[in-house]
Short mmCIF file of C-alpha atoms in Angstrom, two decimals:
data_model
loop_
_atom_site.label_atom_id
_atom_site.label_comp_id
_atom_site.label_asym_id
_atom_site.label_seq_id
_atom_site.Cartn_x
_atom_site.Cartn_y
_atom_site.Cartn_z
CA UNK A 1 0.63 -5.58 -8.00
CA UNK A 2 1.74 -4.05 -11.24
CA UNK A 3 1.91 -7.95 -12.89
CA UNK A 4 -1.21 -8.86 -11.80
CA UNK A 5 -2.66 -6.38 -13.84
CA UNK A 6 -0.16 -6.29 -16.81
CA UNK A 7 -0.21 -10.20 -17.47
CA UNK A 8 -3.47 -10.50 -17.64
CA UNK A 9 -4.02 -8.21 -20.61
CA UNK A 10 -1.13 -10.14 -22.81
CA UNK A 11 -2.87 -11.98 -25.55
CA UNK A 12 -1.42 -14.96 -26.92
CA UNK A 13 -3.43 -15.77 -30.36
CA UNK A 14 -3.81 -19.42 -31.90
CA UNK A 15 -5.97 -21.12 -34.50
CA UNK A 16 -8.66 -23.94 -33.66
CA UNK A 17 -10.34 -25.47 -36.06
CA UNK A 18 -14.10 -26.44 -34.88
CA UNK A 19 -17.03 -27.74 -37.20
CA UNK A 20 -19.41 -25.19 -37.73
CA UNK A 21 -22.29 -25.23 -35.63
CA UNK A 22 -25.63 -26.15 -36.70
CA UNK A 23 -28.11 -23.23 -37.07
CA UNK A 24 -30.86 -23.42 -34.35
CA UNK A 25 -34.56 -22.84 -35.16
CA UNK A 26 -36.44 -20.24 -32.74
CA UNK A 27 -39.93 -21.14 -31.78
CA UNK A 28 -40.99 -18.08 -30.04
CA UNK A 29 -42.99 -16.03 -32.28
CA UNK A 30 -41.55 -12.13 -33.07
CA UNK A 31 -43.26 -10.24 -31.45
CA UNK A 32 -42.77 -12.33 -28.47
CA UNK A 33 -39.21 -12.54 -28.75
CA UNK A 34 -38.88 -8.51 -29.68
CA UNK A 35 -41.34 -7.83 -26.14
CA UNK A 36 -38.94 -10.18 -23.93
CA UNK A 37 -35.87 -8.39 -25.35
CA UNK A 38 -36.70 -5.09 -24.31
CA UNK A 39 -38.17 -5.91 -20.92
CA UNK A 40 -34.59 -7.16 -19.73
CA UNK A 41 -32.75 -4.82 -21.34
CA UNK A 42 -34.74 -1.87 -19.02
CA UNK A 43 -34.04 -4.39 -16.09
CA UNK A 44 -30.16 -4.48 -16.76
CA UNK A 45 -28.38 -3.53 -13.23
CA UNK A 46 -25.20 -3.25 -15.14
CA UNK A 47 -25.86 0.94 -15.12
CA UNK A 48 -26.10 0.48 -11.43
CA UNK A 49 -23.67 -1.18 -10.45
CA UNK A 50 -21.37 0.91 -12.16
CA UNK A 51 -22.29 3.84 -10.64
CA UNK A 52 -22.41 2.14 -7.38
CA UNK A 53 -18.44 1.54 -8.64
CA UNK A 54 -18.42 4.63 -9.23
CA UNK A 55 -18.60 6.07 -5.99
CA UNK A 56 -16.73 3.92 -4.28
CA UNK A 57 -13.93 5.19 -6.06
CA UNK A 58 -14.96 8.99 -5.52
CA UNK A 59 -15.50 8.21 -1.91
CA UNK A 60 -12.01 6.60 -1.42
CA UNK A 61 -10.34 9.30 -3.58
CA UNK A 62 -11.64 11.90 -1.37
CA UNK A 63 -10.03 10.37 1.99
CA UNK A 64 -7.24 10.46 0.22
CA UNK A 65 -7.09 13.33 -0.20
CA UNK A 66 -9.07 14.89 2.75
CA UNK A 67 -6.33 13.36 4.86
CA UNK A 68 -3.13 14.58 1.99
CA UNK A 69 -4.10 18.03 2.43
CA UNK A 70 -2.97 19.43 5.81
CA UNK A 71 0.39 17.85 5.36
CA UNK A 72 0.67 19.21 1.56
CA UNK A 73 -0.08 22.46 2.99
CA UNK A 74 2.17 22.50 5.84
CA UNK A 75 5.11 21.44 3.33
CA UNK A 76 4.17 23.42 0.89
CA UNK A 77 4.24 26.36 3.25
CA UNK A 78 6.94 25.51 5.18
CA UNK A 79 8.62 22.34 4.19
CA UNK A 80 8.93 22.80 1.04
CA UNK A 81 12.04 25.59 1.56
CA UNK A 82 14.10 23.46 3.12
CA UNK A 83 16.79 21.03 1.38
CA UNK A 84 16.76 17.61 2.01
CA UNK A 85 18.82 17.50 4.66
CA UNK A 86 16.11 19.35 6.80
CA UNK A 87 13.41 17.81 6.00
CA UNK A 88 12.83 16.58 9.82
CA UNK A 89 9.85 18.60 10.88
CA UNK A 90 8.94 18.97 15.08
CA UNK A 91 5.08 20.08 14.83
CA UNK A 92 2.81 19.94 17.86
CA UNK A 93 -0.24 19.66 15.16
CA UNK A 94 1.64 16.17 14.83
CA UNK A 95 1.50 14.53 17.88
CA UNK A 96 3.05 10.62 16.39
CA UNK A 97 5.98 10.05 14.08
CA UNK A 98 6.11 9.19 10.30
CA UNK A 99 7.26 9.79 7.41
CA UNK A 100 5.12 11.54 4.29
CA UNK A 101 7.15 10.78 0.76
CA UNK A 102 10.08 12.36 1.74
CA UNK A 103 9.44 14.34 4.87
CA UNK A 104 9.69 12.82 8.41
CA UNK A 105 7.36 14.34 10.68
CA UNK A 106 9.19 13.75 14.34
CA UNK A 107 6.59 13.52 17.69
CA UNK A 108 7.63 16.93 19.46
CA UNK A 109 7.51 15.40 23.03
CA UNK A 110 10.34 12.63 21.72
CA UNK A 111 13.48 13.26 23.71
CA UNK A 112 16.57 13.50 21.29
CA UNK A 113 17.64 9.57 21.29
CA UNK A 114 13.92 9.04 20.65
CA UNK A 115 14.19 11.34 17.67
CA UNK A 116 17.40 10.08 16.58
CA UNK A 117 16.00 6.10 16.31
CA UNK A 118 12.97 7.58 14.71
CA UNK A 119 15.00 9.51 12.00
CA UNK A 120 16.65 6.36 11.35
CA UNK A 121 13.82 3.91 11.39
CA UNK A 122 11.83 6.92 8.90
CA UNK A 123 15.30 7.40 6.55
CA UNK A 124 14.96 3.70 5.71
CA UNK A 125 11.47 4.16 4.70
CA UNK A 126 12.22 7.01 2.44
CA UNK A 127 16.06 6.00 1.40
CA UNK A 128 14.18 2.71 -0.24
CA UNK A 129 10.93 4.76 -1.40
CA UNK A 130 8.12 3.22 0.49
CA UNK A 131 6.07 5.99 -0.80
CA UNK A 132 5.64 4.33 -3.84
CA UNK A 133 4.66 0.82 -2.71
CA UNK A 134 2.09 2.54 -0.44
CA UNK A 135 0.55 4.90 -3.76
CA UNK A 136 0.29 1.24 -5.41
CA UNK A 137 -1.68 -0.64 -2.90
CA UNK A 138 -3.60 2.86 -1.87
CA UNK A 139 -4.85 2.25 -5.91
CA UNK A 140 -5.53 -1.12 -5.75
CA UNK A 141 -8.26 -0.43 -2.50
CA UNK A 142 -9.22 2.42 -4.67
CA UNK A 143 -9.85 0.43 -8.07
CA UNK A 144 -10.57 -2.85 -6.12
CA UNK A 145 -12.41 -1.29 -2.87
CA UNK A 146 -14.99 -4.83 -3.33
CA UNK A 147 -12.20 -6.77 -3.21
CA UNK A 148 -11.60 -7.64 0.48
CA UNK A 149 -7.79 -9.10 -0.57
CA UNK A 150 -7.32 -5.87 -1.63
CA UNK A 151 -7.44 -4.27 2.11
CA UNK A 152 -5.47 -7.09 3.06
CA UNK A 153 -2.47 -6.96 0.50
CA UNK A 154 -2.65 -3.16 1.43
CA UNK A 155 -2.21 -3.96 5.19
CA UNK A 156 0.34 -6.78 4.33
CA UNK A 157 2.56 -4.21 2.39
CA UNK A 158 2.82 -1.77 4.87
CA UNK A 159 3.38 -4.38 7.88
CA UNK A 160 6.30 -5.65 5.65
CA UNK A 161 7.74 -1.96 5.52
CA UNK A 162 7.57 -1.67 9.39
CA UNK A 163 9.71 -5.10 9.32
CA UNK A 164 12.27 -4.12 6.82
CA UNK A 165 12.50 -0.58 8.61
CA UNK A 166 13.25 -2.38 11.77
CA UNK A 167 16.03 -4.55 10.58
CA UNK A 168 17.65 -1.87 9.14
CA UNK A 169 17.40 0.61 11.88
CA UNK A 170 18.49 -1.80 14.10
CA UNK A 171 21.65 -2.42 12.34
CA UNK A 172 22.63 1.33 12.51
CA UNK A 173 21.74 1.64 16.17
CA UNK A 174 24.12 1.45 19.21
CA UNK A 175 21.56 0.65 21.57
CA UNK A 176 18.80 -1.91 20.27
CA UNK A 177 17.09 -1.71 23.48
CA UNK A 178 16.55 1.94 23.39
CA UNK A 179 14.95 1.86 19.84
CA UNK A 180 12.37 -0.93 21.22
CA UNK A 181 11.91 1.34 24.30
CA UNK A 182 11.18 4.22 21.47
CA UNK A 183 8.93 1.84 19.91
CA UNK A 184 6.42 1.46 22.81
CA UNK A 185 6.70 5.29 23.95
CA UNK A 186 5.42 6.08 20.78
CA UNK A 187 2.63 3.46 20.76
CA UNK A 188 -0.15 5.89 21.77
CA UNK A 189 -1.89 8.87 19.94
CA UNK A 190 -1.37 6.67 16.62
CA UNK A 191 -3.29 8.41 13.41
CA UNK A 192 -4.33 6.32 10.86
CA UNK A 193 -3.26 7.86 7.40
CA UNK A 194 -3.57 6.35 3.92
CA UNK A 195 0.40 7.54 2.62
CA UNK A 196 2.36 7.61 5.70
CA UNK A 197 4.99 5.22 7.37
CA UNK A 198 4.21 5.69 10.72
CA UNK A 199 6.46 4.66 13.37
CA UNK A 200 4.22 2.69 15.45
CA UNK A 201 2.23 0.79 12.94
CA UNK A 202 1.66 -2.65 13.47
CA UNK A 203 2.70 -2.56 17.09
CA UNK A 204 2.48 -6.17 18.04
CA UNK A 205 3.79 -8.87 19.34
CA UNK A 206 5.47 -10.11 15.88
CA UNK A 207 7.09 -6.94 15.29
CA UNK A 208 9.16 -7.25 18.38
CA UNK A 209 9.78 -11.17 17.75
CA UNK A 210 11.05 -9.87 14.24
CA UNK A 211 13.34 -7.83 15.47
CA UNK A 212 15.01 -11.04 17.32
CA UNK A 213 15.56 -13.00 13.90
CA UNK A 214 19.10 -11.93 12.85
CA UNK A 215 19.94 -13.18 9.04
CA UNK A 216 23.21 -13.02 7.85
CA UNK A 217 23.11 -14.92 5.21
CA UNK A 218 24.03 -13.68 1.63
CA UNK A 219 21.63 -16.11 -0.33
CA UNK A 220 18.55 -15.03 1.42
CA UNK A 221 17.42 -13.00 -1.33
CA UNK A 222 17.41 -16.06 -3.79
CA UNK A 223 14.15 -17.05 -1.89
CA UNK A 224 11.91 -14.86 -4.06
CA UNK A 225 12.92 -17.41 -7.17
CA UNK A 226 10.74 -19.87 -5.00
CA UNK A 227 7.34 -17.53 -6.78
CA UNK A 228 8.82 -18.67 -10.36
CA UNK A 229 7.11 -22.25 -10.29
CA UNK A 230 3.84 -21.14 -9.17
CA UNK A 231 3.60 -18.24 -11.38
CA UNK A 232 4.44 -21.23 -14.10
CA UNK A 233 2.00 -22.91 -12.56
CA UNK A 234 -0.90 -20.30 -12.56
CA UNK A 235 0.24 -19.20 -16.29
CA UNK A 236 -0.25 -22.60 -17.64
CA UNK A 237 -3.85 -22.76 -15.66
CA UNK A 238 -5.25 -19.93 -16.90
CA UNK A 239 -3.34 -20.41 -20.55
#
């Protein structure tokens, strides 16, 4: 996200040498020319679509924080006391499980082996700071909210969290099936906020299949050099 914004404003200056162009007579007459000038520039959308822009952005930055603001308060109030090591918090005003930068907000009706996989599923989210891949994408929708990709890279990231979450929780558990179990007790009641992990996002069919594919293998991480010929590729296109 952060490249796609950062490489397009380097600047790479050369010199071309072109033959100077030949100066091009106007036949309109003046006053013509002067009338027709004016009358499009009082016609110019540009002023409205930027304030159409505009509030877009407003109206996104005030979900944001519309739906911030009761768990702010609650951690600010409460939460925010504690040491890290108590950051769990058992609210019945939370009725589903996530975690909010670095608080993990537990379903009250989970029994305690359905809060312990939570915690750990949650711990991975904040141990690898999720929180700040989900403030990115949350300000590309709110900077890009025309761009439908946008949405879609936003739901991508957060799908991809659930996955990595999952792999690693299931590596600390003793019991895989009881964290899947976990997984579809906590499918209902799900609340739909913009910085949260939530336990039970992306519920599918996938998710569970995901869990199944066990890699071992060391190299695995070398795949991401695969993305160095296309962004070649796509420098060299738009060069």
């Amino acid at each position: 996200m952060l490249a796609a914004f950062l490489v397009p404003l380097l600047t790479i200056r050369y010199s071309v040498a072109l033959p100077a162009p030949e100066p091009a007579m106007s036949t309109v007459p003046a006053g013509q020319l002067t009338d027709t000038v004016v009358a499009e520039s009082s016609a110019n959308p540009r002023f409205l679509l930027i304030l159409l822009y505009l509030a877009g952005v407003l109206t996104l930055v005030s979900i944001m924080v519309w739906q911030s603001r009761p768990f702010l308060l609650y951690i600010f109030n409460e939460g925010g006391r504690l040491s890290f090591s108590e950051r769990i918090i058992r609210n019945h005003n939370y009725t589903t499980s996530f975690s909010f930068f670095s608080w993990i907000f537990v379903n009250p009706s989970a029994t305690e082996i359905e809060a312990r996989e939570i915690v750990n599923h949650e711990m991975v989210h904040i141990r690898q700071r999720h929180w700040i891949d989900l403030v990115l994408a949350w300000m590309l929708c709110v900077f890009q909210w025309f761009n439908p990709l946008a949405w879609l890279y936003s739901r991508l990231v957060r799908q991809n969290h659930e996955f990595i979450a999952d792999e690693a929780a299931l590596q600390q558990t003793a019991d895989p099936a009881a964290y899947r179990a976990t997984l579809l007790n906590q499918a209902a009641g799900a609340q739909v906020v913009i910085l949260v992990n939530s336990f039970n996002y992306s519920l599918t069919k996938k998710r569970f299949e995901m869990m199944k594919n066990i890699i071992t293998s060391p190299y695995r991480k070398f795949k991401v050099l695969t993305i160095l010929p296309v962004i070649a590729v796509v420098l060299y296109a738009f060069s």
